[in-house]
């Protein structure tokens, strides 16, 4: 590996000037300290992910336009197709009109009577009997994650899977090692013995950025010589370039990346230029970089809080908001949120890259259109849910007793009300598809017995409370002994029991990275679920919270939280158009009063509430949850990285309304 142009003979130590950084800050890199200004975080996001998966699976040439279809809608569009103006806002018919050569590949589906998901030519016409399977994409996601990990030194990596197609890398420790290797002078202790002493200055020679997009500096900064933070981020960008090249070479996928000092800025960086590009945001460039971005595009600011800030302070310009003193934010937003917000618009973020990547719960769901009206119909879906969840449990290692869920919940929606019933998963005997089915059938019976179950708009099955099974060479017997011999009776859990089965309680260590802004979101769904005492109560997982929080960097970017997946759209977009009378009607959501142009959008939006309720119910505290973009009406968002990527905003909201799960 070549040094970052240290200027040949001019060794950093010979430079009489001192760095802005200290020996302590350098040493902190080795321990992934969240506060050292030398820290380097990368965010990697796959380009048009599901579309690339299909192209690779089908062997489609890279320049061919392809989109991934779900019923009549599109959920991923490759870059050649985007050139034709095709985006997620299009339905298949519109997209084919724009580009007759478009390959529209339908997602794989589960179908009643089949015990495996499959790619089916007639899936689009079978919304009533099929259920989308994202397994093919999960599988690719896992392979990509494994390749990324393999391309980093085993003992110096910290990788967080942030969604089905995104990871964060904390490159600090690897960069620390690399700095010491390239600049042996840095290994010597501070001459005075005091670690708060400034480091010697690195060479003033220009750094070699290769083909990275380097975010510009303010004019007066351009003349300033690079310091160690610039050298560190340069090494970071070299590492990321190699990681991306490995993914490309071994698996064929292209991805984009952002490299910066923290997660907030690196995520904005990866979206800045796509596809197949990487963007470096040096510390000195952050303020200028953020000035280009609207506040509502930032993490956790896509929803109610962002809207509140904009209406309270009368601007969505980050530049203007930066002129407002902290005290004013405190008066309007409360102390903690104000501090968090004040930092965020300055690109300050101390959140950790969290390498615990294990799934904490799984959900299989279906929204019905037409609505289902009997236990027989529902039972058919329960079989599919059980099959879906079971196959994912197998991938999680249930057969090898690696991981095992302790609770099962069924969620049922009728007449605007969601009812949930749960029970412990009996231990001591194998958990297979049939066992899952019997459990959820019993839960359905409980709901049906109460009456008022039909017609049903949504059903979903979730498992959670994962427990670690055998480790190392422990035999199967040891695993089973750990568990109760007799299955507990089938009944809903009370709160205490739920606490007992929740593994991995939230860590007690103070979380520096999470502002207490939950209150902005927590009331939205209050009172929406029936409050019977037998109802299942939330299970919390720290990781789930962070996954959800990290998913909401931009307003409504979909992500896999490990808990919720986008499910089937409820109807074809072809229904709504100028000839459809409902197109002209303004419909309102009974829960949040958001207005919609057509029934499909309203139904989608209501599905989102449904999914959100379930998601909330499976956590102790509501985490950062936001409104679907569609519910915010056809207002005001605009430029910013996402729209630079060719997703026209107003259209995007329509496309987003297809999503059920935030
Ligand atoms: P994104 O990363 O948001 O988008 P993308 O990978 O398709 O395109 P880009 O190059 O702009 O990153 O989402 C990842 C995958 O998640 C996407 O390929 C399909 C799925 N997804 C949906 O199913 N529905 C949605 O509305 C969104 C946004 C994504
Ligand atoms: Ca992506
Ligand atoms: Ca993504």
XYZ file of C-alpha atoms and ligand atoms in Angstrom:
693
model
C 0.000 0.000 0.000
C 1.447 3.354 -0.930
C 1.679 6.121 1.636
C -0.692 9.032 1.172
C 1.879 11.174 -0.578
C 3.803 12.081 2.508
C 5.949 14.227 0.302
C 8.902 11.953 -0.265
C 11.781 13.002 1.918
C 9.774 15.467 3.938
C 8.949 13.440 7.013
C 6.104 14.779 9.154
C 8.414 15.006 12.116
C 10.633 17.446 10.336
C 7.735 19.853 10.054
C 8.136 22.298 12.888
C 4.402 23.052 13.094
C 2.175 21.080 15.399
C -0.989 19.261 14.477
C -4.403 20.273 15.826
C -4.649 16.747 17.210
C -3.083 15.209 20.253
C -1.359 11.923 21.053
C -4.386 11.030 23.141
C -6.782 11.561 20.246
C -4.605 9.382 18.053
C -4.482 6.626 20.666
C -8.269 6.805 21.062
C -8.646 5.709 17.455
C -7.464 2.252 18.421
C -10.372 1.851 20.847
C -13.144 3.137 18.568
C -13.615 6.135 20.814
C -16.731 8.019 19.736
C -15.277 11.381 20.553
C -11.931 11.500 18.819
C -11.998 13.926 15.905
C -9.766 11.500 14.010
C -12.521 8.874 13.913
C -13.536 7.602 10.452
C -16.910 6.037 9.684
C -18.047 4.715 6.328
C -21.568 4.035 5.128
C -22.011 1.649 2.220
C -25.334 1.396 0.368
C -25.999 -0.957 -2.537
C -27.155 0.664 -5.756
C -30.735 -0.173 -6.770
C -30.399 -3.195 -4.574
C -33.295 -5.518 -5.437
C -32.834 -4.630 -9.098
C -29.171 -5.640 -8.961
C -30.134 -8.882 -7.225
C -32.473 -9.726 -10.088
C -29.957 -8.704 -12.748
C -27.321 -10.939 -11.262
C -29.723 -13.821 -10.729
C -31.043 -13.582 -14.290
C -27.722 -12.705 -15.925
C -29.104 -9.472 -17.393
C -26.528 -7.213 -19.059
C -25.597 -4.196 -16.965
C -26.864 -1.614 -19.413
C -30.345 -3.137 -19.692
C -33.193 -1.344 -17.954
C -34.740 -3.514 -15.251
C -37.185 -2.891 -12.447
C -38.461 -5.085 -9.659
C -42.187 -5.392 -9.639
C -44.514 -6.033 -6.712
C -48.041 -6.577 -7.984
C -48.485 -3.644 -10.352
C -46.004 -1.349 -8.602
C -42.231 -1.010 -8.778
C -40.098 -1.318 -5.674
C -36.612 -1.020 -7.204
C -35.432 0.493 -10.469
C -31.932 0.065 -11.881
C -29.939 3.038 -13.109
C -30.335 2.348 -16.857
C -34.127 2.364 -16.335
C -33.947 5.581 -14.298
C -32.543 7.280 -17.390
C -35.950 6.754 -18.964
C -37.629 8.603 -16.155
C -38.777 5.421 -14.463
C -38.902 5.440 -10.694
C -40.721 3.848 -7.786
C -43.586 6.213 -8.421
C -44.404 4.403 -11.689
C -46.621 1.410 -12.030
C -45.634 -1.273 -14.491
C -47.850 0.039 -17.291
C -46.508 3.585 -16.977
C -42.934 2.335 -16.845
C -43.363 0.192 -19.959
C -44.816 3.184 -21.746
C -41.701 5.167 -20.893
C -39.400 2.328 -21.899
C -40.925 -0.586 -23.828
C -37.751 -2.648 -23.369
C -37.943 -2.517 -19.608
C -37.547 -5.882 -17.927
C -40.061 -5.947 -15.090
C -39.270 -8.859 -12.811
C -41.848 -9.690 -10.183
C -40.615 -10.485 -6.685
C -40.767 -14.081 -5.510
C -43.909 -15.102 -3.679
C -45.238 -17.652 -1.264
C -48.392 -19.314 -2.458
C -50.926 -21.283 -0.576
C -50.311 -24.975 -0.956
C -46.634 -24.516 -1.810
C -44.088 -24.989 0.910
C -41.466 -22.785 -0.720
C -41.359 -19.332 -2.172
C -40.778 -19.166 -5.912
C -40.534 -16.780 -8.817
C -43.876 -17.160 -10.591
C -44.878 -15.706 -13.930
C -48.425 -15.125 -12.760
C -47.605 -13.573 -9.375
C -48.763 -10.062 -10.283
C -52.264 -11.341 -10.937
C -52.445 -13.214 -7.663
C -52.353 -10.582 -5.002
C -55.201 -12.352 -3.245
C -53.379 -15.661 -2.884
C -49.667 -14.792 -2.916
C -47.419 -13.191 -0.387
C -44.170 -11.485 -1.228
C -40.955 -13.222 -0.185
C -37.851 -11.149 0.336
C -35.729 -14.203 1.023
C -33.731 -13.916 -2.204
C -32.668 -10.393 -1.239
C -31.911 -11.343 2.348
C -29.686 -14.090 1.074
C -27.753 -11.716 -1.174
C -27.593 -9.214 1.664
C -25.953 -11.806 3.876
C -23.426 -12.726 1.205
C -22.525 -9.085 0.707
C -22.128 -8.565 4.442
C -19.880 -11.620 4.649
C -17.759 -10.365 1.753
C -17.412 -6.952 3.365
C -16.304 -8.546 6.616
C -13.850 -10.812 4.818
C -12.259 -7.841 3.122
C -11.471 -6.183 6.455
C -8.866 -7.388 8.966
C -10.636 -9.787 11.304
C -9.387 -8.230 14.525
C -9.750 -4.596 13.465
C -13.267 -4.444 12.117
C -16.509 -3.032 13.417
C -19.387 -3.568 11.024
C -23.045 -2.745 11.559
C -25.723 -4.012 9.226
C -28.021 -1.012 9.077
C -30.602 -2.360 6.633
C -30.995 -4.994 3.969
C -28.620 -3.063 1.695
C -26.558 -0.872 4.016
C -23.702 -1.176 6.434
C -21.744 1.173 8.616
C -18.048 0.530 9.156
C -16.067 2.057 11.975
C -12.632 2.122 10.369
C -10.884 3.810 13.275
C -8.838 0.926 14.645
C -7.714 -0.220 11.213
C -6.744 3.325 10.310
C -4.865 3.691 13.580
C -2.800 0.628 12.741
C -2.235 1.896 9.225
C -1.177 5.351 10.432
C 1.423 3.830 12.717
C 2.645 1.605 9.901
C 2.975 4.427 7.406
C 4.245 7.030 9.839
C 6.479 5.230 12.334
C 7.120 8.590 14.002
C 3.606 8.401 15.401
C 4.508 5.310 17.404
C 6.969 7.197 19.568
C 5.595 8.525 22.827
C 5.064 12.272 23.163
C 8.430 13.903 23.856
C 7.138 15.497 27.051
C 5.380 12.314 28.124
C 2.093 14.198 28.120
C -0.564 12.642 25.875
C -2.368 15.943 25.557
C 0.609 17.238 23.608
C -0.108 17.988 19.946
C 1.140 15.524 17.373
C 3.798 16.577 14.896
C 2.324 17.965 11.714
C 1.902 15.686 8.698
C 3.514 16.573 5.412
C 1.975 19.496 3.613
C 2.002 17.626 0.307
C -1.346 17.182 -1.454
C -3.189 13.993 -0.611
C -4.052 11.604 -3.445
C -7.834 11.269 -3.517
C -8.019 9.146 -6.672
C -11.517 9.192 -8.104
C -13.404 9.986 -4.920
C -15.948 12.737 -4.820
C -14.287 15.103 -2.461
C -16.722 17.532 -0.911
C -15.392 21.055 -1.326
C -14.015 23.146 1.480
C -14.831 26.742 2.201
C -12.516 28.986 0.211
C -10.426 30.052 3.168
C -9.966 26.400 4.144
C -8.620 25.368 0.748
C -5.240 26.909 1.494
C -4.869 25.177 4.858
C -2.530 22.189 4.849
C -4.047 18.787 5.538
C -3.843 17.598 9.129
C -4.083 14.058 10.540
C -7.862 13.957 10.235
C -7.471 14.392 6.476
C -4.824 11.680 6.348
C -7.044 9.358 8.405
C -10.059 9.868 6.172
C -7.882 9.346 3.101
C -6.794 5.969 4.443
C -10.472 5.308 5.185
C -11.411 6.018 1.609
C -8.700 3.651 0.373
C -10.077 0.900 2.599
C -13.621 1.520 1.382
C -12.506 1.487 -2.241
C -10.958 -1.936 -1.673
C -14.064 -3.229 0.123
C -16.280 -2.072 -2.737
C -13.941 -3.630 -5.268
C -14.143 -6.963 -3.429
C -17.933 -6.914 -3.404
C -17.916 -6.087 -7.085
C -15.344 -8.716 -7.960
C -16.664 -11.571 -5.844
C -20.402 -11.018 -6.144
C -20.871 -8.541 -8.971
C -22.659 -5.798 -7.024
C -21.951 -2.089 -7.205
C -22.483 0.117 -4.213
C -21.938 3.694 -3.158
C -20.244 4.907 -0.021
C -19.789 7.920 2.180
C -16.717 8.403 4.338
C -16.769 10.914 7.161
C -16.202 11.361 10.871
C -19.575 9.951 11.947
C -22.642 7.981 10.908
C -24.799 11.018 10.283
C -22.473 12.549 7.723
C -21.258 9.298 6.163
C -24.846 8.309 5.427
C -25.524 11.621 3.759
C -22.267 11.116 1.872
C -23.168 7.710 0.421
C -26.374 9.142 -1.015
C -24.635 12.170 -2.448
C -23.496 10.547 -5.656
C -24.798 7.267 -7.035
C -24.324 4.721 -8.490
C -20.910 3.180 -7.895
C -19.297 6.262 -6.365
C -17.777 7.136 -3.049
C -17.908 10.530 -1.421
C -15.502 11.837 1.171
C -16.675 14.515 3.576
C -13.628 15.812 5.442
C -14.229 17.389 8.845
C -13.499 20.791 7.420
C -16.073 20.268 4.657
C -18.998 19.219 6.845
C -20.549 22.616 7.443
C -20.560 23.525 3.767
C -21.789 20.068 2.766
C -24.765 20.229 5.119
C -25.703 23.669 3.896
C -26.840 22.006 0.666
C -29.185 19.672 2.482
C -32.659 20.406 3.779
C -33.147 19.805 7.446
C -36.038 17.409 6.815
C -33.674 15.107 4.908
C -31.618 14.457 7.984
C -31.747 11.547 10.336
C -34.847 11.587 12.555
C -36.005 14.848 11.048
C -38.169 13.484 8.261
C -41.299 13.370 10.405
C -43.080 15.309 13.062
C -39.996 16.760 14.714
C -38.657 18.069 11.392
C -42.033 19.568 10.564
C -42.209 21.176 13.977
C -38.774 22.705 13.592
C -39.621 24.070 10.161
C -42.891 25.600 11.247
C -41.531 26.968 14.532
C -38.436 28.563 13.070
C -39.834 29.361 9.658
C -37.088 27.755 7.578
C -35.848 24.391 6.435
C -32.440 25.732 5.552
C -29.734 24.282 7.743
C -27.661 27.388 7.162
C -30.389 29.628 8.590
C -31.160 27.264 11.448
C -27.512 27.406 12.466
C -27.918 31.104 13.213
C -30.470 30.323 15.905
C -28.975 30.152 19.401
C -29.257 26.932 21.373
C -31.361 28.659 24.023
C -34.112 29.281 21.494
C -34.178 25.619 20.512
C -34.306 24.688 24.178
C -37.321 26.902 24.710
C -39.220 25.247 21.887
C -37.941 21.689 21.791
C -36.903 20.925 25.344
C -33.372 20.625 26.616
C -32.315 17.241 25.311
C -33.892 17.428 21.888
C -32.566 20.955 21.450
C -29.004 19.872 22.124
C -29.352 16.900 19.821
C -30.849 19.077 17.080
C -28.262 21.813 17.520
C -25.510 19.224 17.056
C -27.192 17.456 14.166
C -27.403 20.544 11.979
C -23.683 20.996 12.594
C -22.960 17.436 11.538
C -22.061 16.376 15.078
C -23.032 12.812 15.890
C -21.446 10.525 18.437
C -23.514 7.443 17.798
C -21.637 4.207 17.855
C -21.289 1.698 15.068
C -23.014 -1.240 16.605
C -21.655 -4.561 15.461
C -24.338 -6.683 17.067
C -26.181 -7.693 13.972
C -28.431 -10.444 15.172
C -32.081 -10.397 14.295
C -34.267 -9.886 17.346
C -37.631 -10.653 15.863
C -39.278 -11.694 12.637
C -42.580 -10.710 11.164
C -44.621 -12.118 8.346
C -47.640 -10.046 7.326
C -50.322 -9.662 4.729
C -52.807 -6.895 3.984
C -55.997 -8.164 2.421
C -57.856 -6.843 -0.527
C -60.445 -8.185 -0.856
C -60.814 -8.458 2.900
C -60.979 -11.941 4.330
C -64.115 -13.024 6.080
C -63.589 -16.373 7.770
C -61.308 -18.484 9.921
C -60.807 -20.818 6.975
C -59.394 -18.036 4.865
C -57.243 -16.755 7.704
C -55.954 -20.239 8.438
C -54.590 -20.554 4.909
C -52.549 -17.440 5.508
C -51.342 -18.692 8.853
C -49.829 -21.677 7.064
C -47.964 -19.349 4.744
C -46.777 -17.167 7.637
C -45.605 -20.225 9.537
C -43.704 -21.437 6.470
C -42.165 -18.036 5.883
C -41.059 -17.579 9.491
C -39.841 -21.143 9.760
C -37.597 -20.856 6.728
C -36.084 -17.713 8.202
C -35.624 -19.465 11.535
C -33.775 -22.222 9.732
C -31.450 -19.607 8.289
C -30.979 -18.221 11.779
C -29.730 -21.641 12.807
C -32.728 -23.084 14.612
C -31.935 -26.564 13.363
C -28.505 -26.345 14.890
C -30.095 -24.878 18.027
C -28.052 -21.727 17.629
C -30.922 -19.351 18.192
C -34.455 -19.917 19.279
C -37.435 -17.531 19.643
C -39.304 -17.656 22.933
C -42.526 -15.893 22.041
C -45.010 -15.818 19.241
C -47.597 -13.132 18.528
C -50.490 -12.882 16.152
C -51.793 -9.457 15.179
C -55.218 -9.060 13.685
C -56.839 -5.946 12.311
C -60.557 -5.420 11.951
C -62.570 -2.207 11.656
C -59.610 -0.009 12.442
C -58.656 -1.943 15.577
C -55.639 -4.130 16.013
C -55.745 -7.032 18.397
C -52.637 -8.949 19.341
C -52.369 -12.248 21.116
C -49.191 -13.959 22.145
C -47.860 -16.894 24.061
C -44.547 -18.471 24.949
C -43.170 -20.916 22.449
C -43.127 -24.278 24.202
C -39.661 -25.583 24.788
C -38.316 -29.080 24.971
C -39.573 -30.217 21.608
C -38.540 -29.248 18.110
C -40.019 -26.091 16.731
C -41.043 -26.673 13.153
C -43.453 -25.210 10.676
C -46.344 -27.292 11.959
C -45.656 -26.323 15.583
C -45.632 -22.646 14.621
C -48.833 -23.129 12.719
C -50.580 -24.812 15.645
C -49.514 -22.020 17.972
C -50.733 -19.234 15.757
C -53.947 -21.085 14.968
C -54.627 -21.219 18.699
C -53.980 -17.480 18.929
C -56.353 -16.877 16.059
C -58.989 -18.986 17.808
C -58.663 -16.769 20.863
C -59.257 -13.665 18.780
C -62.142 -15.208 16.888
C -63.752 -16.427 20.106
C -64.036 -12.849 21.284
C -66.187 -12.080 18.280
C -66.030 -9.199 15.848
C -63.117 -10.650 13.918
C -64.455 -10.363 10.367
C -63.851 -8.917 7.884
C -60.136 -8.721 8.577
C -57.862 -6.230 6.816
C -54.441 -7.391 8.011
C -52.958 -10.383 9.721
C -49.411 -10.856 10.812
C -47.358 -13.305 12.755
C -44.208 -12.439 14.648
C -41.683 -14.306 16.743
C -39.325 -12.627 19.144
C -37.357 -12.988 22.357
C -34.533 -14.873 20.707
C -32.372 -16.938 22.933
C -28.896 -18.189 22.198
C -28.672 -21.942 22.005
C -25.641 -24.164 21.966
C -22.302 -22.529 21.861
C -19.054 -24.221 20.896
C -19.105 -27.981 21.393
C -22.033 -28.208 23.745
C -24.103 -31.190 22.745
C -27.720 -31.185 21.886
C -28.567 -32.702 25.256
C -27.125 -29.739 27.076
C -29.287 -27.467 25.010
C -32.440 -29.308 25.798
C -31.644 -29.593 29.483
C -31.452 -25.881 29.665
C -35.086 -25.706 28.748
C -38.177 -26.699 30.685
C -39.233 -30.226 30.066
C -42.931 -29.515 29.865
C -44.414 -26.935 27.558
C -46.123 -24.109 29.419
C -49.867 -23.803 28.941
C -50.965 -21.886 25.914
C -52.115 -18.504 27.098
C -51.161 -14.892 26.640
C -48.185 -13.702 28.620
C -48.540 -11.125 31.308
C -46.086 -8.256 31.566
C -43.760 -9.944 34.005
C -43.507 -13.042 31.916
C -42.670 -10.957 28.929
C -39.899 -9.292 30.790
C -38.594 -12.659 31.795
C -38.405 -13.981 28.293
C -36.886 -10.850 26.854
C -33.257 -11.646 26.441
C -30.602 -9.009 26.227
C -32.188 -6.326 28.284
C -31.264 -2.832 27.192
C -27.787 -2.054 28.372
C -27.603 0.124 31.416
C -24.730 2.156 30.118
C -25.756 5.667 29.217
C -26.520 6.073 25.561
C -24.734 9.072 24.281
C -26.054 8.607 20.835
C -29.786 8.744 21.346
C -31.575 11.950 22.090
C -34.752 11.658 24.024
C -36.896 12.650 21.126
C -39.175 9.664 21.393
C -41.838 11.832 22.871
C -42.253 13.447 19.514
C -43.335 10.148 18.132
C -44.699 8.174 20.997
C -48.165 9.614 21.177
C -49.076 9.029 17.599
C -50.315 5.536 18.084
C -51.433 5.784 21.661
C -54.865 4.415 22.245
C -55.033 2.735 18.920
C -54.859 -0.753 20.236
C -57.370 -2.427 22.399
C -56.224 -2.324 25.946
C -57.312 -5.664 27.263
C -55.118 -7.012 30.028
C -54.398 -10.177 28.114
C -52.929 -8.246 25.269
C -49.304 -8.806 24.553
C -47.036 -6.201 25.924
C -43.907 -4.791 24.485
C -40.643 -6.583 24.326
C -37.691 -4.366 24.068
C -34.387 -4.860 22.483
C -31.813 -2.208 22.570
C -30.624 -3.237 19.167
C -34.051 -2.975 17.692
C -34.248 0.559 18.847
C -30.959 1.449 17.363
C -31.831 -0.328 14.171
C -35.021 1.581 13.889
C -33.401 4.831 14.826
C -30.685 4.360 12.310
C -33.156 3.535 9.646
C -34.658 6.936 9.642
C -31.941 9.051 8.285
C -33.935 10.410 5.451
C -37.637 10.813 5.613
C -39.148 7.500 4.852
C -36.258 5.723 3.326
C -37.339 2.179 3.613
C -35.145 -0.171 5.456
C -35.187 -3.588 6.912
C -35.282 -3.167 10.622
C -35.045 -6.865 11.167
C -38.567 -6.575 12.438
C -40.724 -5.309 9.648
C -40.572 -5.792 5.965
C -42.546 -4.001 3.347
C -45.449 -6.235 2.529
C -47.738 -6.602 -0.322
C -49.382 -3.582 -1.759
C -53.074 -3.878 -1.327
C -54.184 -3.061 -4.779
C -53.032 -2.037 -8.161
C -52.133 1.520 -8.853
C -53.981 1.177 -12.087
C -57.157 1.672 -10.115
C -56.380 5.265 -9.476
C -56.179 7.519 -12.430
C -58.148 10.196 -14.143
C -60.936 7.771 -15.130
C -61.326 6.465 -11.671
C -63.842 8.628 -9.804
C -62.142 7.955 -6.490
C -59.108 9.763 -7.833
C -60.813 13.074 -7.331
C -62.063 12.379 -3.859
C -60.025 13.552 -0.925
C -59.926 10.851 1.715
C -58.746 11.319 5.275
C -57.032 8.902 7.600
C -59.319 8.418 10.604
C -56.340 8.213 12.904
C -54.069 11.063 11.946
C -56.273 13.019 9.559
C -53.738 12.964 6.754
C -55.444 13.321 3.400
C -55.129 11.092 0.374
C -56.180 11.263 -3.216
C -57.308 7.713 -3.564
C -58.365 4.705 -1.608
C -55.267 2.714 -2.388
C -53.044 5.350 -0.858
C -55.289 5.609 2.162
C -55.326 1.855 2.606
C -51.533 1.778 2.298
C -51.276 4.511 4.845
C -53.563 2.667 7.242
C -51.456 -0.428 6.753
C -48.508 1.632 7.812
C -50.275 2.529 11.052
C -51.005 -1.131 11.536
C -47.401 -2.157 11.049
C -46.235 0.686 13.216
C -48.549 -0.403 16.032
C -47.090 -3.851 15.918
C -43.593 -2.551 15.818
C -44.270 -0.283 18.782
C -45.874 -3.080 20.697
C -42.709 -5.123 20.447
C -40.547 -2.555 22.108
C -40.608 -1.262 25.632
C -40.208 2.306 24.563
C -41.359 3.608 21.239
C -38.248 4.473 19.319
C -37.912 6.975 16.550
C -40.913 6.390 14.412
C -42.092 8.582 11.669
C -45.031 9.161 9.469
C -45.137 7.688 6.043
C -44.197 10.333 3.522
C -47.630 10.168 1.993
C -49.305 11.306 5.177
C -47.486 14.571 5.091
C -49.430 15.588 2.072
C -47.928 16.984 -1.063
C -45.880 19.657 0.552
C -42.483 20.914 0.545
C -39.503 18.595 0.329
C -37.065 19.108 -2.469
C -33.416 18.948 -3.282
C -30.893 17.001 -1.317
C -29.102 13.807 -2.075
C -32.128 11.648 -2.637
C -33.644 13.863 -5.260
C -30.273 14.309 -6.884
C -30.501 10.646 -7.564
C -33.443 11.200 -9.804
C -36.446 10.528 -7.649
C -38.815 13.377 -8.306
C -40.220 14.319 -4.957
C -43.930 14.565 -5.422
C -43.906 11.370 -7.385
C -41.758 9.763 -4.765
C -44.383 10.368 -2.156
C -46.903 8.565 -4.236
C -44.503 5.671 -4.625
C -43.804 5.723 -0.933
C -47.459 5.348 -0.207
C -47.068 1.792 -1.350
C -44.989 1.108 1.719
C -46.526 -0.349 4.764
C -43.568 -0.513 7.013
C -41.342 2.345 7.970
P -32.910 1.898 -1.156
O -31.494 1.737 -0.705
O -33.679 3.027 -0.607
O -32.974 2.080 -2.733
P -32.259 1.270 -3.883
O -31.154 0.415 -3.349
O -33.285 0.558 -4.709
O -31.676 2.432 -4.792
P -30.461 3.430 -4.471
O -29.437 3.137 -5.525
O -31.052 4.775 -4.609
O -29.963 3.139 -3.089
O -33.693 0.565 -0.859
C -33.091 -0.720 -0.879
C -34.089 -1.753 -1.342
O -35.209 -1.743 -0.467
C -34.655 -1.477 -2.703
O -33.830 -1.991 -3.747
C -35.989 -2.135 -2.646
C -36.409 -2.009 -1.184
N -37.389 -0.897 -1.059
C -38.740 -1.173 -1.179
O -39.123 -2.334 -1.292
N -39.615 -0.134 -1.152
C -39.222 1.158 -1.005
O -40.059 2.068 -1.018
C -37.823 1.437 -0.867
C -37.342 2.853 -0.685
C -36.953 0.373 -0.906
Ca -29.594 1.232 -1.887
Ca -30.592 1.705 1.445
